[in-house]
Amino acid sequence: MAADPSKPLFPVESSHHPKPPSRKPQTLTAESKFWRSFKNSELASGLILPVTALEFSPVPPHDLAAASSAAVYLFDGATLSPKPFSPLSSFSDVAYSPSFRCDGALLAAGGESGIVQVFRLDRAGHALRRLRAHARPVRLVRYPRVADKLHIFSGGDDALLSYWDVPSETQVLSFPGAHHDYIRAGSPSPVSSEVIATGSYDHTVKVWDVRVSSNANPVLGFSHGAPVESVLFLPSGGLLATAGGNCVKIWDVIGGGRLVHTVEGHNKTVTAMCLGRMRNNESSGRGGGESRLMSVSIDGYLKIFDFAAYKITHSMRYPAQLLSVGFSPSGLARVVGTSNGTIYMGKKKMKEKEGDIFGAKVVSEFDTFAPGPVKHVLRPNFRYFRRGQNEKPQETDYIVKRAAKVKLAEYDKLLKEFRHKDALVAALNQKNPNSIVAVMEELVARKKLLKSVVNLDTDELRLLLGFLHKYATMPRYARFLMGLAKRVLELRAEDIRSKDELKGYVRNLKRMIAEEIKIQHSLQEIQGMISPLLVIAGR
Amino acid sequence: MITGGQSFVSSPPAFSHDGKKLLVCTGRTVSVFSTSTGMLITELEGHADRVTSIVVIPVAVAASKFVSYCWTSSLDGIICYWDFSVPELVKKVKVGLPIFSMVIPNVSRNPVGSNEKMSTLFAYLSVEDINKPADQHKALRGQIQIYNLTNSHRVKGLLAETLNPVFISVSKSGEYIGIPNKRKLHIWKVPGKDCKCDEIKKIKLYHTKKLSTLAFHPYERMVAGGDVTGRILIWRGFGKRKFSENLQATGKGRTTNEEERPGVRGDDDADSCATWHWHSSEIKFLFFSSDGAYLYSGAKEGVLVIWQLDTGKRKYKPRLGSPLLYFTDSPDPSLSCISCADNQIHLLKMPTMEIKKSIAGIKLPFSSPDGYKGLGSEFAYDHAAGLVALPTKDYCVQFFSLYDNLEVSEVQVCEKNFQPADDVTIYVALISLSADGFVMGTVDVKLPEERLGGLVSLKFWKHGSRMGEYSLSTVIYEPHSDAGISALAFRPGHDMAVSSSFGGDFKVWVHSSYTEDTDQMLQKSGWRCQSIGSYKKKPMTAAAFSADGSVLAVAAGTVVTLWDPDSNILVAIIGDTLSPITRLSFIGKSEYLVSSSKGSKPQLSVWSTSNLSMYWSYKLFAQDVSCTADGSQFAVLANHNSLDDTTTRDGDGVILLFDVENPVPLATWSVQKAKRGGLTFLPPNPSFHDTKCKEGKDTSLLLYINGDHEYVIFDPHSSEENQIRRNAQKSQAPPEEAVRFGYASIYGELPDISLKKEQIPEIPFVPSERPWETIFSGSSHVLPPLTKLCSAFLASLLEKRPSGNE
């Protein structure tokens, strides 16, 4: 059966200017859907001072350590609630750079006082070890990432980089004058426990290998071009990301420090970076999902960078300067630390539910007695009458489509019934200038506009005059509406004279016209000034 | 010679007796269309003038299913009898006067195939008496005559005389015929056997307005009449007194009280009269449904109204897009057709009123308002595809295939609802196609209401994948502020167009694609203005590009300005004509330019661009000028008005074929209805030519479209007419398919259920030696009833005769 080829009903449309170009549809990419799926809240910890560092434990449940003021705060990884013995507050001054050991049992942190302290995490208490060598604040304390439980790297404002044997509290290696300025950033290599990259305020990034003799020469060094705030090895260990100034640079370490890419997404200094793994529930197994580089800046933006495609895939804005960022290896939590002590966290909460379902299943499977399903008494309730209405068709089903109902605006319906004045009033009541002009143009095409204007009663005339006052000088409608305003005043002069309320509108119109004339005058002046210039330029 | 573009809606069509074919009057021929595909099957050629009515002979017996006969009448005064399945002319009856309408009331009483003796067929004709002077005011030129078709002689006497020939209606049973005559209806009761004019009983029904149409109820004594104001009057029980057989009833009828006949005027012979009013203009047709429960009516609004007879309730089928003219129903109850004034016949699927198929002819001309008129021709041609593009009244552009005489597509230019009853306020003023047909430019105009809200918009369209399919590329509102556009031309070989306006400037438009939205890399393309030119603020009235696209010629009033289209530099100005130039064209690839101007001092001039002067000129009112693509010839369609020739009718014209070098025309043809006609050269189409005519000479064809949009394609260089033939005659007949009625049409065929019982092979069993011993064994509730067992038992006791297989 052929479709009925008789013409459809065209709703009226303003032709005086084309529709604004339709904005590209807000279809979220899978990427932004993932990043938006975090439920945002503030991590209540009542801090006032800047949160300088956020670190997740590498082992489940991925506890969180946050350095702020003279303490390191610990949060449970699953619930993000404070741990019972938090905070670790045996610091005499501001604490910096907490770092978890690779098994998550110990935590090391530096401080303003220059002492590096190592804590146990399973119970409260004083520091297990205190490593003293730095004369100035220690902003960089890192455990190696790979299977090395004995050593620590530390770097401080005295430009000293140390390699410690923790149990004996002794320096295995030290590189005095490793940089020419404060060492503020560093990242141990994810593939080798002996390699660390450090970044300093002298704009350079250096890669050190403790197996190479201690003649204070780095394996590799290159200049970032700005004070380096953060250094991060990407998961392969071959690429290094450095942040400084308002750009993030990706370097090829194996290729001898070649600059691979520069990300210029931030407007102010980039303060911290971390790695995040996009892990959806389906692929929640280990290693699922793609890795992303997350960087925060004091312009308040968190940007997600896809370092495989070299593309910023998502960005979020926070209402404060951001100093630190962390992303849980479980993929369920994202935390951002700010300069005013607030920690913003985004949390995915699917896991719990999943666990519940799983648990329930287990129970029902192993229970010996399972109660049978409660038999529903057939009652003619609402659902009964609607049964089957939400049934989805199967692929083999033949679908009989109902003709799509055409949605018509009220004025379109009235125009269809040839109720011209009512259509005009309906459009005026909607206060959308586009549709009002569209209806007026349609009435012109039917030669009914002036007749409708004549038939308007006082209230409706007031609507029309109000509309004309507001839009008659708008450039896109002006040519049509100016003429119309003139005709309306001519046609309804007597009504306007007799009604005081309408006089006000006419006064408004007058004022508007005076303003418009003034604008036109000044525009003509400008044109007069410009046209000689253009003529000269044309020669 | 190919002709085409006939009107399908000059007269009502008729269905064949099985509802599979539709017979449509198309000018001098009757075209037979298939109702399932909407394609032309065959044509009946034989009349010398417009065919006005078709009467299909009904078929009684299913055996004679394939017999299909019809009577047709024409303005040439001949009635023909056809076998339209073959098709073959069987019989010709000469009447002598132009026949406007013909009905054969007793045609249904002796259908083909019945064994009864054929009774005499009487045709009731509405003819025009051409002997009476036409200019006399009160002359009764219309006559209703009776004609005996069986022995082809006229029955003496006249039934009625009317001012003009009218359309005769007949009731379904053939019992009554009627005509509207001014403010009354004449109704005659058709006599059973033989006809004598003075013996036929007649009544009149009066009304206060001029009646335009009438219809009879299929079985009740009811007639509906429509008048020019849109009212429908329904008389019930008409003619009870006059048409009743016994005189006693008549006497009783006279005694009935006047009060018992509501709505009946004066002494009219009817029981009651009801008035329905919905239409706002003249009723074009009335039609009772075959079950007699509904009345269909149609008028100028383009809305088919379905009235429920008992209650007067209405249903509508809106937006048919054009004034309605005729409604015909078919013997198949689920099919009927409606003819629209825009030369379309819609086949409706009946209970749902869905349009199943449309048979569309070339769109008929409509009068655009005088305030703004494109000066050039209203047609545009796609030469390669053999299409003509012409504007329609409902804001579309129709693409019509000239060689196939078929509508190809329709492109909606303005997305506005068309109201056939309203005045024309929006119309497509100009259509232009690029030489390769890939780009179309249209100009549509909205007329202002008292100088308020007028709008001219220029639209560029891109060719789609199919023939005649265009999609909107760019819309430019008010391209020359509020001035109208006089011409639109595309530059051959480039994506460039020029539009010239009466406001005194022309704009050169170029097609460009640009990228927008940096991170999305959206490719957008559109037309934008490259340059603007003007010459002394004179209105620009015509524009044309040379064949190689290197020169742009724009007519500024009476002079021709030549421009370099790329740099927009005025190159030269050529001379002066007497009145503003309305049409410009370069002649092939030659250096000459032809211009035509209308107005009080019409002129046709040929200009030489090499020495910038006039070559030769005529005082000639040229409707249209067309040039060959590469040769040096051009053809002009000229009106007779300008020539001093008083003998020809107004609107007649002449086609002149010129060569540039010689002001003496090579050939002339005289044509009719040249006003608003069109002319173009079509490239030779290899499928139409025999090999012998390819002798290296110019073989392009000339197309002439007259004011009624009928056209003819011929070879201007040969005197023989039969060289080109339409490649038709290839049978477009649909494969015969079984008609499905009733149950089968809804649910499809039933699977064949064989009534015979399934033949289960008999299981051979060997009867025991002594069945009587076992027959009663077993428990009593298992055993069959005794009455059955008894016969078996007795049978077993009897000795069997040996069977015949020994």
mmCIF file of N, CA and C in Angstrom, chain B residues 246-322:
data_model
loop_
_atom_site.group_PDB
_atom_site.id
_atom_site.type_symbol
_atom_site.label_atom_id
_atom_site.label_comp_id
_atom_site.label_asym_id
_atom_site.label_seq_id
_atom_site.Cartn_x
_atom_site.Cartn_y
_atom_site.Cartn_z
ATOM 1 N N ASN B 246 -50.384 5.413 -12.425
ATOM 2 C CA ASN B 246 -51.842 5.544 -12.404
ATOM 3 C C ASN B 246 -52.248 6.979 -12.077
ATOM 4 N N LEU B 247 -53.297 7.381 -12.657
ATOM 5 C CA LEU B 247 -53.724 8.765 -12.526
ATOM 6 C C LEU B 247 -54.359 9.060 -11.182
ATOM 7 N N GLN B 248 -54.825 7.994 -10.499
ATOM 8 C CA GLN B 248 -55.450 8.217 -9.199
ATOM 9 C C GLN B 248 -54.426 8.799 -8.229
ATOM 10 N N ALA B 249 -53.257 8.228 -8.264
ATOM 11 C CA ALA B 249 -52.208 8.716 -7.366
ATOM 12 C C ALA B 249 -51.943 10.187 -7.616
ATOM 13 N N THR B 250 -51.995 10.555 -8.872
ATOM 14 C CA THR B 250 -51.773 11.946 -9.189
ATOM 15 C C THR B 250 -52.824 12.823 -8.540
ATOM 16 N N GLY B 251 -54.057 12.351 -8.617
ATOM 17 C CA GLY B 251 -55.134 13.119 -8.014
ATOM 18 C C GLY B 251 -54.942 13.281 -6.522
ATOM 19 N N LYS B 252 -54.496 12.178 -5.882
ATOM 20 C CA LYS B 252 -54.255 12.257 -4.440
ATOM 21 C C LYS B 252 -53.147 13.241 -4.132
ATOM 22 N N GLY B 253 -52.148 13.168 -4.957
ATOM 23 C CA GLY B 253 -50.998 14.048 -4.735
ATOM 24 C C GLY B 253 -51.413 15.502 -4.732
ATOM 25 N N ARG B 254 -52.326 15.809 -5.570
ATOM 26 C CA ARG B 254 -52.746 17.200 -5.640
ATOM 27 C C ARG B 254 -53.449 17.644 -4.368
ATOM 28 N N THR B 255 -54.149 16.715 -3.725
ATOM 29 C CA THR B 255 -54.914 17.115 -2.551
ATOM 30 C C THR B 255 -54.035 17.282 -1.317
ATOM 31 N N THR B 256 -52.814 16.724 -1.350
ATOM 32 C CA THR B 256 -52.002 16.823 -0.128
ATOM 33 C C THR B 256 -51.726 18.271 0.223
ATOM 34 N N ASN B 257 -51.593 18.462 1.494
ATOM 35 C CA ASN B 257 -51.453 19.812 2.006
ATOM 36 C C ASN B 257 -50.069 20.384 1.687
ATOM 37 N N GLU B 258 -49.997 21.636 1.547
ATOM 38 C CA GLU B 258 -48.713 22.274 1.285
ATOM 39 C C GLU B 258 -47.771 22.140 2.476
ATOM 40 N N GLU B 259 -48.328 22.093 3.678
ATOM 41 C CA GLU B 259 -47.479 22.053 4.877
ATOM 42 C C GLU B 259 -46.685 20.759 4.978
ATOM 43 N N GLU B 260 -47.172 19.740 4.317
ATOM 44 C CA GLU B 260 -46.480 18.465 4.435
ATOM 45 C C GLU B 260 -45.273 18.368 3.529
ATOM 46 N N ARG B 261 -44.979 19.405 2.819
ATOM 47 C CA ARG B 261 -43.846 19.347 1.916
ATOM 48 C C ARG B 261 -42.845 20.441 2.296
ATOM 49 N N PRO B 262 -42.066 20.203 3.341
ATOM 50 C CA PRO B 262 -41.202 21.276 3.837
ATOM 51 C C PRO B 262 -40.123 21.616 2.824
ATOM 52 N N GLY B 263 -39.929 22.880 2.642
ATOM 53 C CA GLY B 263 -38.814 23.335 1.815
ATOM 54 C C GLY B 263 -39.067 23.336 0.329
ATOM 55 N N VAL B 264 -40.188 22.785 -0.116
ATOM 56 C CA VAL B 264 -40.412 22.711 -1.558
ATOM 57 C C VAL B 264 -41.016 24.018 -2.021
ATOM 58 N N ARG B 265 -40.487 24.538 -3.119
ATOM 59 C CA ARG B 265 -40.953 25.815 -3.610
ATOM 60 C C ARG B 265 -42.182 25.610 -4.489
ATOM 61 N N GLY B 266 -43.158 26.429 -4.249
ATOM 62 C CA GLY B 266 -44.329 26.543 -5.111
ATOM 63 C C GLY B 266 -44.983 25.215 -5.411
ATOM 64 N N ASP B 267 -45.132 24.965 -6.651
ATOM 65 C CA ASP B 267 -45.869 23.782 -7.076
ATOM 66 C C ASP B 267 -44.929 22.689 -7.549
ATOM 67 N N ASP B 268 -43.709 22.696 -7.033
ATOM 68 C CA ASP B 268 -42.740 21.694 -7.456
ATOM 69 C C ASP B 268 -43.209 20.305 -7.079
ATOM 70 N N ASP B 269 -42.814 19.376 -7.910
ATOM 71 C CA ASP B 269 -43.284 18.009 -7.733
ATOM 72 C C ASP B 269 -42.297 17.232 -6.876
ATOM 73 N N ALA B 270 -42.274 17.500 -5.548
ATOM 74 C CA ALA B 270 -41.365 16.784 -4.655
ATOM 75 C C ALA B 270 -41.973 16.745 -3.274
ATOM 76 N N ASP B 271 -41.509 15.777 -2.471
ATOM 77 C CA ASP B 271 -42.050 15.642 -1.129
ATOM 78 C C ASP B 271 -41.416 16.632 -0.166
ATOM 79 N N SER B 272 -40.121 16.754 -0.260
ATOM 80 C CA SER B 272 -39.456 17.671 0.656
ATOM 81 C C SER B 272 -38.178 18.156 0.005
ATOM 82 N N CYS B 273 -37.672 19.227 0.521
ATOM 83 C CA CYS B 273 -36.426 19.770 -0.012
ATOM 84 C C CYS B 273 -35.593 20.270 1.147
ATOM 85 N N ALA B 274 -34.368 19.783 1.242
ATOM 86 C CA ALA B 274 -33.484 20.226 2.319
ATOM 87 C C ALA B 274 -32.301 20.950 1.699
ATOM 88 N N THR B 275 -31.752 21.908 2.435
ATOM 89 C CA THR B 275 -30.597 22.660 1.942
ATOM 90 C C THR B 275 -29.420 22.444 2.870
ATOM 91 N N TRP B 276 -28.313 22.121 2.304
ATOM 92 C CA TRP B 276 -27.061 22.023 3.078
ATOM 93 C C TRP B 276 -26.096 23.049 2.527
ATOM 94 N N HIS B 277 -25.371 23.653 3.402
ATOM 95 C CA HIS B 277 -24.437 24.681 2.943
ATOM 96 C C HIS B 277 -23.114 24.547 3.676
ATOM 97 N N TRP B 278 -22.087 24.168 2.965
ATOM 98 C CA TRP B 278 -20.751 24.199 3.549
ATOM 99 C C TRP B 278 -19.781 24.875 2.580
ATOM 100 N N HIS B 279 -19.905 24.550 1.324
ATOM 101 C CA HIS B 279 -18.987 25.105 0.328
ATOM 102 C C HIS B 279 -19.223 26.601 0.182
ATOM 103 N N SER B 280 -18.148 27.284 -0.157
ATOM 104 C CA SER B 280 -18.284 28.732 -0.294
ATOM 105 C C SER B 280 -18.324 29.156 -1.750
ATOM 106 N N SER B 281 -18.159 28.219 -2.650
ATOM 107 C CA SER B 281 -18.191 28.591 -4.061
ATOM 108 C C SER B 281 -18.952 27.519 -4.836
ATOM 109 N N GLU B 282 -19.001 27.695 -6.113
ATOM 110 C CA GLU B 282 -19.842 26.857 -6.958
ATOM 111 C C GLU B 282 -19.538 25.376 -6.766
ATOM 112 N N ILE B 283 -20.585 24.600 -6.608
ATOM 113 C CA ILE B 283 -20.428 23.155 -6.478
ATOM 114 C C ILE B 283 -20.044 22.596 -7.843
ATOM 115 N N LYS B 284 -18.971 21.837 -7.867
ATOM 116 C CA LYS B 284 -18.525 21.292 -9.143
ATOM 117 C C LYS B 284 -19.109 19.909 -9.394
ATOM 118 N N PHE B 285 -19.245 19.127 -8.365
ATOM 119 C CA PHE B 285 -19.852 17.820 -8.596
ATOM 120 C C PHE B 285 -20.605 17.379 -7.351
ATOM 121 N N LEU B 286 -21.577 16.539 -7.581
ATOM 122 C CA LEU B 286 -22.302 15.861 -6.509
ATOM 123 C C LEU B 286 -22.335 14.405 -6.906
ATOM 124 N N PHE B 287 -22.256 13.550 -5.925
ATOM 125 C CA PHE B 287 -22.235 12.141 -6.265
ATOM 126 C C PHE B 287 -22.767 11.345 -5.082
ATOM 127 N N PHE B 288 -23.746 10.463 -5.336
ATOM 128 C CA PHE B 288 -24.236 9.587 -4.281
ATOM 129 C C PHE B 288 -23.394 8.322 -4.262
ATOM 130 N N SER B 289 -23.064 7.866 -3.055
ATOM 131 C CA SER B 289 -22.325 6.613 -2.979
ATOM 132 C C SER B 289 -23.226 5.483 -3.447
ATOM 133 N N SER B 290 -22.606 4.374 -3.829
ATOM 134 C CA SER B 290 -23.381 3.319 -4.478
ATOM 135 C C SER B 290 -24.394 2.694 -3.518
ATOM 136 N N ASP B 291 -24.127 2.751 -2.200
ATOM 137 C CA ASP B 291 -25.127 2.217 -1.268
ATOM 138 C C ASP B 291 -26.174 3.253 -0.918
ATOM 139 N N GLY B 292 -26.020 4.462 -1.405
ATOM 140 C CA GLY B 292 -27.042 5.470 -1.193
ATOM 141 C C GLY B 292 -27.026 6.105 0.175
ATOM 142 N N ALA B 293 -25.997 5.850 0.981
ATOM 143 C CA ALA B 293 -25.984 6.418 2.324
ATOM 144 C C ALA B 293 -25.254 7.744 2.387
ATOM 145 N N TYR B 294 -24.399 8.002 1.423
ATOM 146 C CA TYR B 294 -23.572 9.204 1.481
ATOM 147 C C TYR B 294 -23.698 9.990 0.195
ATOM 148 N N LEU B 295 -23.403 11.266 0.352
ATOM 149 C CA LEU B 295 -23.340 12.151 -0.809
ATOM 150 C C LEU B 295 -21.966 12.802 -0.810
ATOM 151 N N TYR B 296 -21.264 12.715 -1.906
ATOM 152 C CA TYR B 296 -19.972 13.389 -2.031
ATOM 153 C C TYR B 296 -20.177 14.693 -2.770
ATOM 154 N N SER B 297 -19.505 15.717 -2.284
ATOM 155 C CA SER B 297 -19.582 16.986 -2.996
ATOM 156 C C SER B 297 -18.201 17.614 -3.024
ATOM 157 N N GLY B 298 -17.951 18.386 -4.046
ATOM 158 C CA GLY B 298 -16.651 19.024 -4.171
ATOM 159 C C GLY B 298 -16.795 20.358 -4.843
ATOM 160 N N ALA B 299 -15.898 21.262 -4.501
ATOM 161 C CA ALA B 299 -15.934 22.589 -5.088
ATOM 162 C C ALA B 299 -14.522 23.126 -5.122
ATOM 163 N N LYS B 300 -14.411 24.425 -5.151
ATOM 164 C CA LYS B 300 -13.126 25.059 -5.376
ATOM 165 C C LYS B 300 -12.148 24.898 -4.208
ATOM 166 N N GLU B 301 -12.653 24.627 -3.023
ATOM 167 C CA GLU B 301 -11.753 24.592 -1.858
ATOM 168 C C GLU B 301 -10.749 23.459 -1.915
ATOM 169 N N GLY B 302 -10.997 22.479 -2.758
ATOM 170 C CA GLY B 302 -10.103 21.334 -2.777
ATOM 171 C C GLY B 302 -10.366 20.361 -1.650
ATOM 172 N N VAL B 303 -11.548 20.421 -1.074
ATOM 173 C CA VAL B 303 -11.896 19.517 0.008
ATOM 174 C C VAL B 303 -13.064 18.659 -0.471
ATOM 175 N N LEU B 304 -12.881 17.357 -0.387
ATOM 176 C CA LEU B 304 -13.980 16.467 -0.711
ATOM 177 C C LEU B 304 -14.827 16.314 0.548
ATOM 178 N N VAL B 305 -16.090 16.630 0.450
ATOM 179 C CA VAL B 305 -16.973 16.573 1.609
ATOM 180 C C VAL B 305 -17.879 15.368 1.447
ATOM 181 N N ILE B 306 -17.980 14.582 2.512
ATOM 182 C CA ILE B 306 -18.835 13.404 2.494
ATOM 183 C C ILE B 306 -19.991 13.677 3.452
ATOM 184 N N TRP B 307 -21.176 13.734 2.915
ATOM 185 C CA TRP B 307 -22.364 14.021 3.719
ATOM 186 C C TRP B 307 -23.058 12.704 4.019
ATOM 187 N N GLN B 308 -23.417 12.535 5.276
ATOM 188 C CA GLN B 308 -24.241 11.385 5.610
ATOM 189 C C GLN B 308 -25.675 11.799 5.332
ATOM 190 N N LEU B 309 -26.344 11.056 4.473
ATOM 191 C CA LEU B 309 -27.632 11.533 3.980
ATOM 192 C C LEU B 309 -28.671 11.655 5.081
ATOM 193 N N ASP B 310 -28.691 10.680 6.009
ATOM 194 C CA ASP B 310 -29.748 10.678 7.005
ATOM 195 C C ASP B 310 -29.595 11.818 7.999
ATOM 196 N N THR B 311 -28.346 12.118 8.376
ATOM 197 C CA THR B 311 -28.138 13.091 9.436
ATOM 198 C C THR B 311 -27.608 14.415 8.943
ATOM 199 N N GLY B 312 -27.035 14.422 7.752
ATOM 200 C CA GLY B 312 -26.408 15.651 7.280
ATOM 201 C C GLY B 312 -25.047 15.896 7.879
ATOM 202 N N LYS B 313 -24.487 14.886 8.570
ATOM 203 C CA LYS B 313 -23.148 15.062 9.152
ATOM 204 C C LYS B 313 -22.104 15.011 8.052
ATOM 205 N N ARG B 314 -20.991 15.732 8.322
ATOM 206 C CA ARG B 314 -19.966 15.825 7.281
ATOM 207 C C ARG B 314 -18.674 15.158 7.697
ATOM 208 N N LYS B 315 -17.984 14.622 6.716
ATOM 209 C CA LYS B 315 -16.596 14.199 6.877
ATOM 210 C C LYS B 315 -15.834 14.848 5.739
ATOM 211 N N TYR B 316 -14.533 15.002 5.952
ATOM 212 C CA TYR B 316 -13.775 15.728 4.936
ATOM 213 C C TYR B 316 -12.560 14.943 4.504
ATOM 214 N N LYS B 317 -12.170 15.175 3.276
ATOM 215 C CA LYS B 317 -10.856 14.740 2.804
ATOM 216 C C LYS B 317 -10.161 16.003 2.342
ATOM 217 N N PRO B 318 -9.351 16.609 3.211
ATOM 218 C CA PRO B 318 -8.796 17.915 2.880
ATOM 219 C C PRO B 318 -7.494 17.814 2.099
ATOM 220 N N ARG B 319 -7.010 18.974 1.733
ATOM 221 C CA ARG B 319 -5.693 19.152 1.104
ATOM 222 C C ARG B 319 -5.502 18.287 -0.129
ATOM 223 N N LEU B 320 -6.497 18.251 -1.000
ATOM 224 C CA LEU B 320 -6.275 17.607 -2.289
ATOM 225 C C LEU B 320 -5.509 18.545 -3.218
ATOM 226 N N GLY B 321 -5.360 19.768 -2.784
ATOM 227 C CA GLY B 321 -4.374 20.632 -3.429
ATOM 228 C C GLY B 321 -4.864 21.447 -4.597
ATOM 229 N N SER B 322 -6.113 21.332 -4.941
ATOM 230 C CA SER B 322 -6.555 22.010 -6.143
ATOM 231 C C SER B 322 -8.078 21.930 -6.207
#
